[in-house]
């Protein structure tokens, strides 16, 4: 904890706080710290219990994802109100855990929009990597009906799923683009030069173009 405190930078904290995160640790330095510590499950659990954002991010980097029980991960996700902790927990831990599918179904149906956004993030992963058994048309129905008025973090997660369906599944692409164009979610989101807009129709078109431009192996 003392070493983490030494990594604190006021300017970094100022930037992070604009995104809802309450820590000032440069993430490259945090990753280097984690690399030095290597995997330590017991230490990771103790760091998580501090409720300190930087400590929890470090815990995620040094934990053993498959070691957590389902209910442990459910409790950890519900405690993770800071966006970066929430995002890393889902992407670096839950996705690698054998209980991820059970949690995906549970979280997707949760009334808490932050919890539900984790369910949608796991659904997006399946859309891209393991779509068998998913009702893609049904997902588009839900997105069409609910995304426009969803709270911000849930809306982002649903929008990502919409784009991923359009990118990965040509048979649903036209409908995904039409839904995006009609709902106009994130249409005016400021995008830095060289970055792809999160507006689903633009996102889909750009990623499909890149796929088409790839040389055939």
PDB file of C-alpha atoms in Angstrom:
ATOM      1  CA  UNK A   1       0.000   0.000   0.000  1.00  0.00           C
ATOM      2  CA  UNK A   2       2.913   2.347   0.769  1.00  0.00           C
ATOM      3  CA  UNK A   3       4.452   1.597  -2.635  1.00  0.00           C
ATOM      4  CA  UNK A   4       1.106   2.210  -4.324  1.00  0.00           C
ATOM      5  CA  UNK A   5       0.846   5.538  -2.527  1.00  0.00           C
ATOM      6  CA  UNK A   6       4.258   6.516  -3.940  1.00  0.00           C
ATOM      7  CA  UNK A   7       2.910   5.952  -7.471  1.00  0.00           C
ATOM      8  CA  UNK A   8       0.126   8.469  -6.891  1.00  0.00           C
ATOM      9  CA  UNK A   9       0.228  11.432  -9.294  1.00  0.00           C
ATOM     10  CA  UNK A  10      -2.151  14.405  -8.806  1.00  0.00           C
ATOM     11  CA  UNK A  11      -2.444  15.092 -12.562  1.00  0.00           C
ATOM     12  CA  UNK A  12      -3.320  11.468 -13.279  1.00  0.00           C
ATOM     13  CA  UNK A  13      -5.937  11.557 -10.534  1.00  0.00           C
ATOM     14  CA  UNK A  14      -7.435  14.718 -12.004  1.00  0.00           C
ATOM     15  CA  UNK A  15      -7.828  13.047 -15.413  1.00  0.00           C
ATOM     16  CA  UNK A  16      -9.204   9.831 -13.913  1.00  0.00           C
ATOM     17  CA  UNK A  17     -11.743  11.646 -11.765  1.00  0.00           C
ATOM     18  CA  UNK A  18     -13.313  13.073 -14.921  1.00  0.00           C
ATOM     19  CA  UNK A  19     -14.157   9.460 -15.819  1.00  0.00           C
ATOM     20  CA  UNK A  20     -15.447   8.540 -12.366  1.00  0.00           C
ATOM     21  CA  UNK A  21     -12.272   6.827 -11.127  1.00  0.00           C
ATOM     22  CA  UNK A  22     -10.741   7.867  -7.805  1.00  0.00           C
ATOM     23  CA  UNK A  23      -7.074   6.941  -8.202  1.00  0.00           C
ATOM     24  CA  UNK A  24      -3.964   8.679  -9.481  1.00  0.00           C
ATOM     25  CA  UNK A  25      -1.736   5.754 -10.430  1.00  0.00           C
ATOM     26  CA  UNK A  26      -0.322   5.541 -13.942  1.00  0.00           C
ATOM     27  CA  UNK A  27      -1.584   2.212 -15.276  1.00  0.00           C
ATOM     28  CA  UNK A  28       1.699   1.360 -17.039  1.00  0.00           C
ATOM     29  CA  UNK A  29       3.503   1.717 -13.700  1.00  0.00           C
ATOM     30  CA  UNK A  30       0.782  -0.325 -12.000  1.00  0.00           C
ATOM     31  CA  UNK A  31       1.246  -3.131 -14.552  1.00  0.00           C
ATOM     32  CA  UNK A  32       5.013  -3.060 -14.008  1.00  0.00           C
ATOM     33  CA  UNK A  33       4.415  -3.336 -10.236  1.00  0.00           C
ATOM     34  CA  UNK A  34       2.097  -6.302 -10.817  1.00  0.00           C
ATOM     35  CA  UNK A  35       4.654  -7.991 -13.089  1.00  0.00           C
ATOM     36  CA  UNK A  36       7.208  -7.774 -10.295  1.00  0.00           C
ATOM     37  CA  UNK A  37       4.781  -9.225  -7.727  1.00  0.00           C
ATOM     38  CA  UNK A  38       3.639 -12.008 -10.096  1.00  0.00           C
ATOM     39  CA  UNK A  39       0.549 -14.092  -9.267  1.00  0.00           C
ATOM     40  CA  UNK A  40      -0.333 -14.006  -5.565  1.00  0.00           C
ATOM     41  CA  UNK A  41      -3.943 -14.986  -4.889  1.00  0.00           C
ATOM     42  CA  UNK A  42      -3.859 -14.429  -1.122  1.00  0.00           C
ATOM     43  CA  UNK A  43      -2.302 -10.972  -1.478  1.00  0.00           C
ATOM     44  CA  UNK A  44      -4.829 -10.148  -4.206  1.00  0.00           C
ATOM     45  CA  UNK A  45      -7.702 -10.961  -1.839  1.00  0.00           C
ATOM     46  CA  UNK A  46      -6.196  -8.804   0.904  1.00  0.00           C
ATOM     47  CA  UNK A  47      -5.692  -5.907  -1.492  1.00  0.00           C
ATOM     48  CA  UNK A  48      -9.296  -6.217  -2.659  1.00  0.00           C
ATOM     49  CA  UNK A  49     -10.530  -5.973   0.929  1.00  0.00           C
ATOM     50  CA  UNK A  50      -8.911  -2.538   1.353  1.00  0.00           C
ATOM     51  CA  UNK A  51     -11.653  -1.000  -0.858  1.00  0.00           C
ATOM     52  CA  UNK A  52      -8.937   1.220  -2.365  1.00  0.00           C
ATOM     53  CA  UNK A  53      -9.292   1.617  -6.136  1.00  0.00           C
ATOM     54  CA  UNK A  54      -5.584   1.377  -6.999  1.00  0.00           C
ATOM     55  CA  UNK A  55      -5.192  -1.612  -4.674  1.00  0.00           C
ATOM     56  CA  UNK A  56      -8.159  -3.333  -6.297  1.00  0.00           C
ATOM     57  CA  UNK A  57      -6.733  -2.767  -9.777  1.00  0.00           C
ATOM     58  CA  UNK A  58      -3.450  -4.298  -8.596  1.00  0.00           C
ATOM     59  CA  UNK A  59      -5.376  -7.206  -7.054  1.00  0.00           C
ATOM     60  CA  UNK A  60      -7.022  -7.911 -10.399  1.00  0.00           C
ATOM     61  CA  UNK A  61      -3.615  -8.011 -12.102  1.00  0.00           C
ATOM     62  CA  UNK A  62      -2.017 -10.462  -9.639  1.00  0.00           C
ATOM     63  CA  UNK A  63      -4.975 -12.726  -8.843  1.00  0.00           C
ATOM     64  CA  UNK A  64      -5.681 -16.202 -10.205  1.00  0.00           C
ATOM     65  CA  UNK A  65      -8.985 -15.725 -12.132  1.00  0.00           C
ATOM     66  CA  UNK A  66     -10.056 -19.364 -11.989  1.00  0.00           C
ATOM     67  CA  UNK A  67      -9.619 -19.507  -8.205  1.00  0.00           C
ATOM     68  CA  UNK A  68     -12.733 -17.451  -7.415  1.00  0.00           C
ATOM     69  CA  UNK A  69     -16.085 -19.065  -6.631  1.00  0.00           C
ATOM     70  CA  UNK A  70     -19.195 -17.836  -8.392  1.00  0.00           C
ATOM     71  CA  UNK A  71     -20.634 -16.015  -5.372  1.00  0.00           C
ATOM     72  CA  UNK A  72     -17.281 -14.335  -4.652  1.00  0.00           C
ATOM     73  CA  UNK A  73     -17.234 -12.823  -8.140  1.00  0.00           C
ATOM     74  CA  UNK A  74     -20.876 -11.795  -7.870  1.00  0.00           C
ATOM     75  CA  UNK A  75     -20.149  -9.935  -4.625  1.00  0.00           C
ATOM     76  CA  UNK A  76     -16.972  -8.364  -6.045  1.00  0.00           C
ATOM     77  CA  UNK A  77     -18.815  -7.111  -9.139  1.00  0.00           C
ATOM     78  CA  UNK A  78     -21.575  -5.558  -7.044  1.00  0.00           C
ATOM     79  CA  UNK A  79     -18.929  -3.756  -4.945  1.00  0.00           C
ATOM     80  CA  UNK A  80     -17.153  -2.452  -8.061  1.00  0.00           C
ATOM     81  CA  UNK A  81     -18.744   0.939  -8.611  1.00  0.00           C
ATOM     82  CA  UNK A  82     -15.656   2.595 -10.104  1.00  0.00           C
ATOM     83  CA  UNK A  83     -15.618   2.169 -13.906  1.00  0.00           C
ATOM     84  CA  UNK A  84     -11.993   0.970 -14.248  1.00  0.00           C
ATOM     85  CA  UNK A  85     -12.303  -1.618 -11.462  1.00  0.00           C
ATOM     86  CA  UNK A  86     -15.602  -2.830 -12.919  1.00  0.00           C
ATOM     87  CA  UNK A  87     -14.160  -3.039 -16.432  1.00  0.00           C
ATOM     88  CA  UNK A  88     -10.958  -4.846 -15.424  1.00  0.00           C
ATOM     89  CA  UNK A  89     -12.783  -7.275 -13.144  1.00  0.00           C
ATOM     90  CA  UNK A  90     -15.090  -8.348 -15.979  1.00  0.00           C
ATOM     91  CA  UNK A  91     -12.408  -8.481 -18.670  1.00  0.00           C
ATOM     92  CA  UNK A  92      -9.402  -9.843 -16.758  1.00  0.00           C
ATOM     93  CA  UNK A  93     -11.069 -12.082 -14.192  1.00  0.00           C
ATOM     94  CA  UNK A  94     -14.706 -13.025 -14.878  1.00  0.00           C
ATOM     95  CA  UNK A  95     -14.153 -13.824 -18.573  1.00  0.00           C
ATOM     96  CA  UNK A  96     -11.455 -16.342 -17.560  1.00  0.00           C
ATOM     97  CA  UNK A  97     -13.513 -17.930 -14.779  1.00  0.00           C
ATOM     98  CA  UNK A  98     -15.534 -21.152 -15.275  1.00  0.00           C
ATOM     99  CA  UNK A  99     -18.631 -19.449 -13.812  1.00  0.00           C
ATOM    100  CA  UNK A 100     -18.685 -16.676 -16.434  1.00  0.00           C
ATOM    101  CA  UNK A 101     -21.708 -17.989 -18.352  1.00  0.00           C
ATOM    102  CA  UNK A 102     -23.806 -18.409 -15.214  1.00  0.00           C
ATOM    103  CA  UNK A 103     -22.857 -14.889 -14.129  1.00  0.00           C
ATOM    104  CA  UNK A 104     -23.599 -13.515 -17.606  1.00  0.00           C
ATOM    105  CA  UNK A 105     -27.171 -14.765 -17.383  1.00  0.00           C
ATOM    106  CA  UNK A 106     -27.624 -13.570 -13.800  1.00  0.00           C
ATOM    107  CA  UNK A 107     -26.184 -10.113 -14.368  1.00  0.00           C
ATOM    108  CA  UNK A 108     -27.944  -9.485 -17.674  1.00  0.00           C
ATOM    109  CA  UNK A 109     -31.295  -9.769 -15.892  1.00  0.00           C
ATOM    110  CA  UNK A 110     -30.290  -7.651 -12.879  1.00  0.00           C
ATOM    111  CA  UNK A 111     -32.294  -4.454 -12.211  1.00  0.00           C
ATOM    112  CA  UNK A 112     -29.093  -2.569 -11.298  1.00  0.00           C
ATOM    113  CA  UNK A 113     -27.897  -1.035 -14.609  1.00  0.00           C
ATOM    114  CA  UNK A 114     -24.218  -1.210 -13.605  1.00  0.00           C
ATOM    115  CA  UNK A 115     -24.523  -4.927 -12.840  1.00  0.00           C
ATOM    116  CA  UNK A 116     -26.545  -5.452 -16.021  1.00  0.00           C
ATOM    117  CA  UNK A 117     -23.799  -3.738 -18.035  1.00  0.00           C
ATOM    118  CA  UNK A 118     -21.408  -6.492 -16.918  1.00  0.00           C
ATOM    119  CA  UNK A 119     -23.854  -9.079 -18.244  1.00  0.00           C
ATOM    120  CA  UNK A 120     -23.945  -7.271 -21.573  1.00  0.00           C
ATOM    121  CA  UNK A 121     -20.128  -7.093 -21.675  1.00  0.00           C
ATOM    122  CA  UNK A 122     -19.984 -10.878 -21.257  1.00  0.00           C
ATOM    123  CA  UNK A 123     -22.664 -11.276 -23.936  1.00  0.00           C
ATOM    124  CA  UNK A 124     -20.591  -9.147 -26.324  1.00  0.00           C
ATOM    125  CA  UNK A 125     -17.640 -11.470 -25.691  1.00  0.00           C
ATOM    126  CA  UNK A 126     -19.789 -14.440 -26.655  1.00  0.00           C
ATOM    127  CA  UNK A 127     -21.136 -12.669 -29.746  1.00  0.00           C
ATOM    128  CA  UNK A 128     -17.539 -12.350 -30.938  1.00  0.00           C
ATOM    129  CA  UNK A 129     -16.015 -15.637 -29.801  1.00  0.00           C
ATOM    130  CA  UNK A 130     -18.706 -18.197 -28.999  1.00  0.00           C
ATOM    131  CA  UNK A 131     -22.069 -17.196 -30.500  1.00  0.00           C
ATOM    132  CA  UNK A 132     -23.522 -20.692 -30.731  1.00  0.00           C
ATOM    133  CA  UNK A 133     -26.735 -20.850 -28.692  1.00  0.00           C
ATOM    134  CA  UNK A 134     -27.173 -17.068 -28.500  1.00  0.00           C
ATOM    135  CA  UNK A 135     -30.408 -15.593 -29.847  1.00  0.00           C
ATOM    136  CA  UNK A 136     -28.850 -12.740 -31.820  1.00  0.00           C
ATOM    137  CA  UNK A 137     -32.165 -11.559 -33.238  1.00  0.00           C
ATOM    138  CA  UNK A 138     -33.582 -11.539 -29.714  1.00  0.00           C
ATOM    139  CA  UNK A 139     -30.624  -9.487 -28.463  1.00  0.00           C
ATOM    140  CA  UNK A 140     -31.268  -6.963 -31.229  1.00  0.00           C
ATOM    141  CA  UNK A 141     -34.926  -6.814 -30.148  1.00  0.00           C
ATOM    142  CA  UNK A 142     -33.884  -5.919 -26.585  1.00  0.00           C
ATOM    143  CA  UNK A 143     -31.316  -3.373 -27.768  1.00  0.00           C
ATOM    144  CA  UNK A 144     -33.854  -1.767 -30.090  1.00  0.00           C
ATOM    145  CA  UNK A 145     -36.411  -1.475 -27.297  1.00  0.00           C
ATOM    146  CA  UNK A 146     -34.182  -0.453 -24.370  1.00  0.00           C
ATOM    147  CA  UNK A 147     -30.851   1.070 -25.417  1.00  0.00           C
ATOM    148  CA  UNK A 148     -32.074   4.600 -26.200  1.00  0.00           C
ATOM    149  CA  UNK A 149     -33.252   5.271 -22.630  1.00  0.00           C
ATOM    150  CA  UNK A 150     -30.736   3.074 -20.748  1.00  0.00           C
ATOM    151  CA  UNK A 151     -28.420   4.666 -18.122  1.00  0.00           C
ATOM    152  CA  UNK A 152     -25.005   5.599 -19.494  1.00  0.00           C
ATOM    153  CA  UNK A 153     -22.896   2.569 -18.575  1.00  0.00           C
ATOM    154  CA  UNK A 154     -25.597   0.113 -19.569  1.00  0.00           C
ATOM    155  CA  UNK A 155     -26.165   2.034 -22.790  1.00  0.00           C
ATOM    156  CA  UNK A 156     -22.462   1.810 -23.666  1.00  0.00           C
ATOM    157  CA  UNK A 157     -22.463  -1.949 -23.045  1.00  0.00           C
ATOM    158  CA  UNK A 158     -25.582  -2.503 -25.156  1.00  0.00           C
ATOM    159  CA  UNK A 159     -24.165  -0.318 -27.921  1.00  0.00           C
ATOM    160  CA  UNK A 160     -20.960  -2.379 -27.948  1.00  0.00           C
ATOM    161  CA  UNK A 161     -23.038  -5.542 -28.274  1.00  0.00           C
ATOM    162  CA  UNK A 162     -25.020  -3.991 -31.135  1.00  0.00           C
ATOM    163  CA  UNK A 163     -21.810  -3.101 -32.971  1.00  0.00           C
ATOM    164  CA  UNK A 164     -20.286  -6.531 -32.350  1.00  0.00           C
ATOM    165  CA  UNK A 165     -23.335  -8.292 -33.788  1.00  0.00           C
ATOM    166  CA  UNK A 166     -23.106  -6.090 -36.880  1.00  0.00           C
ATOM    167  CA  UNK A 167     -19.362  -6.646 -37.233  1.00  0.00           C
ATOM    168  CA  UNK A 168     -19.270 -10.402 -36.696  1.00  0.00           C
ATOM    169  CA  UNK A 169     -22.568 -11.610 -38.163  1.00  0.00           C
ATOM    170  CA  UNK A 170     -23.241 -10.506 -41.733  1.00  0.00           C
ATOM    171  CA  UNK A 171     -26.797 -11.873 -41.690  1.00  0.00           C
ATOM    172  CA  UNK A 172     -27.714  -9.380 -38.921  1.00  0.00           C
ATOM    173  CA  UNK A 173     -25.560  -6.487 -40.162  1.00  0.00           C
ATOM    174  CA  UNK A 174     -28.221  -4.521 -42.034  1.00  0.00           C
ATOM    175  CA  UNK A 175     -30.611  -4.617 -39.082  1.00  0.00           C
ATOM    176  CA  UNK A 176     -27.868  -3.687 -36.602  1.00  0.00           C
ATOM    177  CA  UNK A 177     -26.942  -0.652 -38.706  1.00  0.00           C
ATOM    178  CA  UNK A 178     -30.598   0.356 -39.067  1.00  0.00           C
ATOM    179  CA  UNK A 179     -31.126   0.169 -35.296  1.00  0.00           C
ATOM    180  CA  UNK A 180     -28.044   2.311 -34.733  1.00  0.00           C
ATOM    181  CA  UNK A 181     -29.115   4.889 -37.296  1.00  0.00           C
ATOM    182  CA  UNK A 182     -32.628   5.131 -35.906  1.00  0.00           C
ATOM    183  CA  UNK A 183     -31.689   5.356 -32.210  1.00  0.00           C
ATOM    184  CA  UNK A 184     -28.679   7.668 -32.843  1.00  0.00           C
ATOM    185  CA  UNK A 185     -27.014   6.575 -29.583  1.00  0.00           C
ATOM    186  CA  UNK A 186     -23.494   8.108 -29.337  1.00  0.00           C
ATOM    187  CA  UNK A 187     -23.901   9.643 -32.801  1.00  0.00           C
ATOM    188  CA  UNK A 188     -22.366  12.935 -31.660  1.00  0.00           C
ATOM    189  CA  UNK A 189     -19.776  11.439 -29.280  1.00  0.00           C
ATOM    190  CA  UNK A 190     -16.475  13.357 -29.674  1.00  0.00           C
ATOM    191  CA  UNK A 191     -13.885  11.094 -31.263  1.00  0.00           C
ATOM    192  CA  UNK A 192     -10.155  11.810 -31.362  1.00  0.00           C
ATOM    193  CA  UNK A 193      -8.393  11.805 -34.757  1.00  0.00           C
ATOM    194  CA  UNK A 194      -7.406   8.296 -35.755  1.00  0.00           C
ATOM    195  CA  UNK A 195      -9.969   6.689 -33.434  1.00  0.00           C
ATOM    196  CA  UNK A 196     -13.157   4.942 -34.531  1.00  0.00           C
ATOM    197  CA  UNK A 197     -16.453   6.513 -33.502  1.00  0.00           C
ATOM    198  CA  UNK A 198     -18.542   4.483 -31.005  1.00  0.00           C
ATOM    199  CA  UNK A 199     -21.633   5.288 -33.098  1.00  0.00           C
ATOM    200  CA  UNK A 200     -22.603   1.751 -34.141  1.00  0.00           C
ATOM    201  CA  UNK A 201     -23.135   2.285 -37.901  1.00  0.00           C
ATOM    202  CA  UNK A 202     -19.719   3.948 -38.278  1.00  0.00           C
ATOM    203  CA  UNK A 203     -18.056   1.414 -35.962  1.00  0.00           C
ATOM    204  CA  UNK A 204     -19.515  -1.533 -37.885  1.00  0.00           C
ATOM    205  CA  UNK A 205     -18.584  -0.103 -41.288  1.00  0.00           C
ATOM    206  CA  UNK A 206     -14.997   0.617 -40.233  1.00  0.00           C
ATOM    207  CA  UNK A 207     -14.357  -2.800 -38.659  1.00  0.00           C
ATOM    208  CA  UNK A 208     -15.901  -4.650 -41.617  1.00  0.00           C
ATOM    209  CA  UNK A 209     -13.730  -2.581 -43.955  1.00  0.00           C
ATOM    210  CA  UNK A 210     -10.622  -3.577 -41.987  1.00  0.00           C
ATOM    211  CA  UNK A 211     -11.636  -7.239 -42.130  1.00  0.00           C
ATOM    212  CA  UNK A 212     -12.120  -6.999 -45.895  1.00  0.00           C
ATOM    213  CA  UNK A 213      -8.722  -5.328 -46.284  1.00  0.00           C
ATOM    214  CA  UNK A 214      -6.885  -8.123 -44.473  1.00  0.00           C
ATOM    215  CA  UNK A 215      -4.723 -10.224 -46.819  1.00  0.00           C
ATOM    216  CA  UNK A 216      -5.890 -13.822 -47.187  1.00  0.00           C
ATOM    217  CA  UNK A 217      -3.471 -16.188 -45.417  1.00  0.00           C
TER     218      UNK A 217
END
